[in-house]
Amino acid sequence: EKRAAAMLVRYGPAFPLGYRNNYGTEEAARDMVGLLQMERDHSKVARLSVDGDTLRLKVYSQGGAMPLSDIVPALENFGFDVLEESPTALCDGNYIHDFKLGLRGGTAASVSSRAAILESALSQVLDGEAENDVFNQLVTIAALDPQSVIWLRAWYRYLRQTGANYSMANVVAALVKNAGITQAIVSLFGALHNPATGSDRERLADKYIKMILDGLANVSAIDEDRILRRFMAVVRATLRTNAFAPAAAEALAFTLDSAKVPGLPAPLPW
């Protein structure tokens, strides 16, 4: 109660009349919590909510509004369509962006079940602490965790460096469409290189390889098949990585036996 009273004293007077007319007390309380987190962490804070089939996102911005030219592309890269925005300029200089969103894949219920993961990922992108590209769709639509998306983005960049001519958009589309295979590729990487796997490594690796190959048997598009096989090959060609060590937060590194990656141009290694 003391905390609630303190937040009311701190933020209550900042809400303008238009906000008071459009939002109830429960929503105001949630917004106060978002504003408190924003000030505590000195960051943009995102909050997702679902009401039936309606998906809403609030972004709390310290010191004024964020340009829509920054926010909208970031949301689109996560697989959302911005349908409507209802902004609120608070009297203390802070700002609340309230978006109504459409979803290009998945369901509002699936987004709601992973709201905390998506909120954290969105906040990091809006703060400039994580990359802002279409790979982020994999967090929303393919239900991957953000760390797995970092690995997939790195493998894509390696393949581009070696001359693979698939665009980022086409690669992500293939990974999203075949989310089960994509998840199995990430799991294979963990089975092969996560120290926590222990003595079960070989059995788990065989399990995920079988899952990938069984999934590929049902992929009819030639380009999708090639893209997915290239990603699997990069994972199987990886000899060492710091992906599961603290150093990966600074710089992600892989050592590969490039001869095991099909289609690479001579001379090897890459």
Coordinates of C-alpha atoms in Angstrom, one line a residue:
E1 CA 0.0 0.0 0.0
K2 CA 2.8 2.4 0.8
R3 CA 4.4 1.7 -2.6
A4 CA 1.1 2.3 -4.4
A5 CA 0.6 5.5 -2.5
A6 CA 4.1 6.7 -3.3
M7 CA 3.6 5.9 -7.0
L8 CA 0.3 7.8 -7.0
V9 CA 2.0 10.8 -5.5
R10 CA 4.9 10.6 -7.9
Y11 CA 3.0 9.9 -11.2
G12 CA -0.7 10.8 -10.5
P13 CA -0.4 14.5 -11.2
A14 CA 1.4 13.9 -14.4
F15 CA -1.5 12.2 -16.2
P16 CA -3.4 14.8 -18.3
L17 CA -7.2 15.1 -18.5
G18 CA -7.4 13.3 -21.8
Y19 CA -5.7 10.2 -20.3
R20 CA -8.0 10.3 -17.3
N21 CA -11.0 10.3 -19.6
N22 CA -9.8 7.4 -21.7
Y23 CA -8.2 5.0 -19.2
G24 CA -9.4 3.5 -16.0
T25 CA -7.7 3.2 -12.6
E26 CA -6.4 -0.3 -13.2
E27 CA -4.7 0.7 -16.5
A28 CA -3.3 3.8 -14.8
A29 CA -1.8 1.6 -12.0
R30 CA -0.1 -0.6 -14.7
D31 CA 1.2 2.5 -16.4
M32 CA 2.7 3.8 -13.2
V33 CA 4.6 0.5 -12.8
G34 CA 5.9 0.8 -16.3
L35 CA 7.0 4.4 -15.7
L36 CA 8.7 3.4 -12.5
Q37 CA 10.6 0.7 -14.3
M38 CA 11.5 3.1 -17.1
E39 CA 13.0 5.6 -14.6
R40 CA 14.7 2.9 -12.5
D41 CA 16.4 1.2 -15.5
H42 CA 16.9 4.4 -17.5
S43 CA 15.5 2.6 -20.5
K44 CA 12.5 2.3 -22.8
V45 CA 10.0 -0.1 -21.4
A46 CA 7.6 -2.2 -23.5
R47 CA 4.4 -3.7 -22.1
L48 CA 2.2 -6.1 -24.1
S49 CA -1.4 -6.9 -23.3
V50 CA -4.1 -8.9 -25.0
D51 CA -7.8 -8.3 -24.8
G52 CA -9.5 -11.1 -26.8
D53 CA -8.0 -10.9 -30.3
T54 CA -6.7 -7.3 -29.8
L55 CA -3.0 -7.0 -29.2
R56 CA -1.8 -3.8 -27.6
L57 CA 1.7 -2.5 -26.8
K58 CA 2.7 0.4 -24.6
V59 CA 6.1 1.9 -24.8
Y60 CA 7.2 4.2 -22.0
S61 CA 9.7 6.8 -23.0
Q62 CA 11.7 9.1 -20.7
G63 CA 12.0 12.8 -21.6
G64 CA 9.6 12.9 -24.5
A65 CA 8.2 11.0 -27.5
M66 CA 10.1 8.5 -29.6
P67 CA 9.9 9.2 -33.3
L68 CA 7.4 6.9 -35.0
S69 CA 10.0 6.5 -37.7
D70 CA 12.1 4.6 -35.1
I71 CA 9.4 2.6 -33.4
V72 CA 7.3 1.4 -36.3
P73 CA 10.1 -0.3 -38.3
A74 CA 11.2 -2.0 -35.1
L75 CA 7.8 -3.3 -34.5
E76 CA 7.4 -4.5 -38.1
N77 CA 10.8 -6.3 -37.8
F78 CA 9.2 -8.3 -34.9
G79 CA 6.3 -9.3 -37.2
F80 CA 3.8 -6.8 -36.0
D81 CA 1.7 -4.3 -38.0
V82 CA 0.9 -1.0 -36.4
L83 CA -2.8 -0.4 -36.8
E84 CA -3.3 2.6 -34.5
E85 CA -1.4 4.8 -32.0
S86 CA -2.8 6.7 -29.1
P87 CA 0.0 8.8 -27.6
T88 CA 0.0 10.5 -24.2
A89 CA 2.4 13.3 -23.3
L90 CA 2.7 13.4 -19.5
C91 CA 3.0 16.6 -17.6
D92 CA 6.4 15.6 -16.3
G93 CA 8.0 15.3 -19.7
N94 CA 7.7 11.6 -20.1
Y95 CA 5.6 9.9 -22.8
I96 CA 3.4 6.8 -23.3
H97 CA 3.0 5.4 -26.7
D98 CA -0.1 3.1 -26.9
F99 CA -0.2 0.9 -30.0
K100 CA -2.9 -1.4 -31.4
L101 CA -1.1 -4.1 -33.3
G102 CA -1.7 -6.7 -35.9
L103 CA 0.2 -9.9 -36.0
R104 CA 1.6 -11.5 -39.3
G105 CA 2.0 -15.0 -37.8
G106 CA 0.9 -16.9 -34.8
T107 CA -1.9 -15.8 -32.5
A108 CA -2.5 -13.2 -29.9
A109 CA -2.7 -16.0 -27.3
S110 CA 0.7 -17.3 -28.2
V111 CA 2.2 -13.8 -27.9
S112 CA 0.5 -13.3 -24.6
S113 CA 2.0 -16.5 -23.2
R114 CA 5.5 -15.2 -24.0
A115 CA 4.9 -11.5 -23.2
A116 CA 7.8 -11.2 -20.8
I117 CA 10.3 -12.5 -23.4
L118 CA 8.9 -10.2 -26.1
E119 CA 8.8 -7.2 -23.8
S120 CA 12.4 -7.6 -22.9
A121 CA 13.5 -8.1 -26.5
L122 CA 11.5 -5.1 -27.7
S123 CA 12.9 -2.9 -24.9
Q124 CA 16.5 -3.9 -25.9
V125 CA 15.9 -3.0 -29.5
L126 CA 14.3 0.3 -28.7
D127 CA 17.2 1.2 -26.4
G128 CA 19.7 0.3 -29.2
E129 CA 21.1 -2.6 -27.2
A130 CA 20.0 -5.3 -29.6
E131 CA 19.9 -5.5 -33.4
N132 CA 16.9 -4.2 -35.3
D133 CA 16.3 -6.4 -38.3
V134 CA 13.8 -9.0 -39.6
F135 CA 15.5 -11.8 -37.7
N136 CA 13.5 -10.5 -34.7
Q137 CA 10.4 -12.0 -36.2
L138 CA 11.7 -15.4 -35.0
V139 CA 11.1 -14.3 -31.4
T140 CA 7.5 -13.4 -32.1
I141 CA 6.3 -15.9 -34.8
A142 CA 8.7 -18.8 -34.4
A143 CA 8.7 -18.6 -30.6
L144 CA 12.5 -18.7 -30.4
D145 CA 14.4 -17.0 -27.5
P146 CA 16.4 -13.9 -28.3
Q147 CA 19.7 -15.7 -27.8
S148 CA 18.9 -18.3 -30.4
V149 CA 18.1 -15.5 -32.8
I150 CA 21.6 -14.0 -32.2
W151 CA 23.1 -17.3 -33.2
L152 CA 21.0 -17.6 -36.4
R153 CA 21.8 -14.1 -37.4
A154 CA 25.6 -14.9 -37.0
W155 CA 25.3 -18.0 -39.1
Y156 CA 23.5 -16.1 -41.8
R157 CA 26.3 -13.5 -41.8
Y158 CA 28.9 -16.2 -42.2
L159 CA 27.0 -17.8 -45.1
R160 CA 26.7 -14.3 -46.8
Q161 CA 30.4 -13.8 -46.3
T162 CA 31.0 -17.1 -48.1
G163 CA 28.9 -16.0 -51.1
A164 CA 25.4 -17.3 -50.3
N165 CA 23.1 -15.0 -52.3
Y166 CA 19.9 -15.4 -50.3
S167 CA 18.6 -12.1 -48.9
M168 CA 18.0 -11.7 -45.2
A169 CA 14.2 -11.4 -45.8
N170 CA 14.2 -14.7 -47.8
V171 CA 16.2 -16.5 -45.2
V172 CA 14.1 -15.4 -42.3
A173 CA 10.9 -16.3 -44.2
A174 CA 12.3 -19.8 -44.7
L175 CA 13.2 -20.1 -41.0
V176 CA 9.8 -18.7 -39.8
K177 CA 7.8 -20.9 -42.2
N178 CA 9.7 -24.0 -41.0
A179 CA 9.9 -23.0 -37.3
G180 CA 10.0 -26.6 -36.1
I181 CA 13.1 -27.3 -38.1
T182 CA 14.6 -24.0 -37.1
Q183 CA 14.1 -24.9 -33.4
A184 CA 15.6 -28.3 -34.0
I185 CA 18.7 -26.7 -35.6
V186 CA 19.2 -24.4 -32.5
S187 CA 18.7 -27.4 -30.2
L188 CA 21.3 -29.4 -32.2
F189 CA 23.8 -26.5 -31.6
G190 CA 23.0 -26.7 -27.9
A191 CA 23.4 -30.4 -27.8
L192 CA 26.8 -30.3 -29.5
H193 CA 28.3 -27.3 -27.6
N194 CA 26.5 -26.5 -24.4
P195 CA 28.7 -27.8 -21.5
A196 CA 25.5 -28.5 -19.5
T197 CA 24.6 -31.3 -22.0
G198 CA 27.1 -33.6 -20.4
S199 CA 27.4 -37.3 -21.3
D200 CA 24.1 -37.3 -23.2
R201 CA 25.6 -35.2 -26.0
E202 CA 25.8 -37.8 -28.8
R203 CA 22.3 -39.2 -28.2
L204 CA 20.7 -35.7 -28.1
A205 CA 22.6 -34.7 -31.3
D206 CA 21.4 -37.8 -33.1
K207 CA 17.8 -37.0 -31.9
Y208 CA 17.9 -33.5 -33.3
I209 CA 19.5 -34.4 -36.6
K210 CA 16.8 -37.0 -37.1
M211 CA 14.1 -34.3 -36.3
I212 CA 15.7 -31.9 -38.8
L213 CA 16.0 -34.5 -41.6
D214 CA 12.4 -35.7 -41.0
G215 CA 11.2 -32.2 -41.2
L216 CA 13.2 -31.5 -44.4
A217 CA 11.5 -34.4 -46.1
N218 CA 8.3 -32.4 -46.0
V219 CA 9.8 -29.1 -47.3
S220 CA 8.8 -28.8 -50.9
A221 CA 10.4 -25.4 -51.8
I222 CA 13.9 -26.0 -53.1
D223 CA 15.3 -22.7 -51.8
E224 CA 13.9 -23.3 -48.3
D225 CA 15.4 -26.8 -48.3
R226 CA 18.8 -25.4 -49.3
I227 CA 18.7 -22.6 -46.7
L228 CA 17.8 -25.0 -43.8
R229 CA 20.4 -27.5 -44.9
R230 CA 23.1 -24.8 -44.9
F231 CA 22.2 -23.7 -41.4
M232 CA 22.3 -27.3 -40.2
A233 CA 25.7 -27.8 -42.0
V234 CA 27.2 -24.7 -40.2
V235 CA 26.1 -26.1 -36.9
R236 CA 27.6 -29.5 -37.6
A237 CA 30.8 -27.9 -38.9
T238 CA 31.3 -25.9 -35.7
L239 CA 34.3 -27.2 -33.8
R240 CA 34.4 -24.6 -31.0
T241 CA 32.4 -21.7 -29.8
N242 CA 32.2 -19.3 -26.9
A243 CA 28.4 -19.1 -27.3
F244 CA 27.8 -20.6 -23.8
A245 CA 30.5 -18.5 -22.1
P246 CA 30.2 -15.0 -20.6
A247 CA 32.6 -13.7 -23.3
A248 CA 29.9 -14.2 -25.9
A249 CA 28.1 -11.1 -24.5
E250 CA 31.1 -9.0 -25.8
A251 CA 31.9 -10.9 -29.1
L252 CA 30.4 -14.2 -30.3
A253 CA 32.9 -16.5 -31.9
F254 CA 32.8 -19.8 -33.8
T255 CA 35.6 -22.0 -35.1
L256 CA 34.4 -24.1 -38.1
D257 CA 35.6 -26.9 -40.3
S258 CA 34.4 -25.1 -43.4
A259 CA 35.0 -28.2 -45.6
K260 CA 31.9 -29.6 -44.0
V261 CA 29.7 -26.8 -45.2
P262 CA 28.5 -27.6 -48.8
G263 CA 28.5 -25.1 -51.6
L264 CA 31.4 -22.9 -50.3
P265 CA 33.6 -21.5 -53.1
A266 CA 37.3 -22.4 -53.3
P267 CA 39.7 -21.8 -51.8
L268 CA 38.8 -23.3 -48.4
P269 CA 38.8 -22.6 -45.5
W270 CA 36.4 -19.8 -45.0

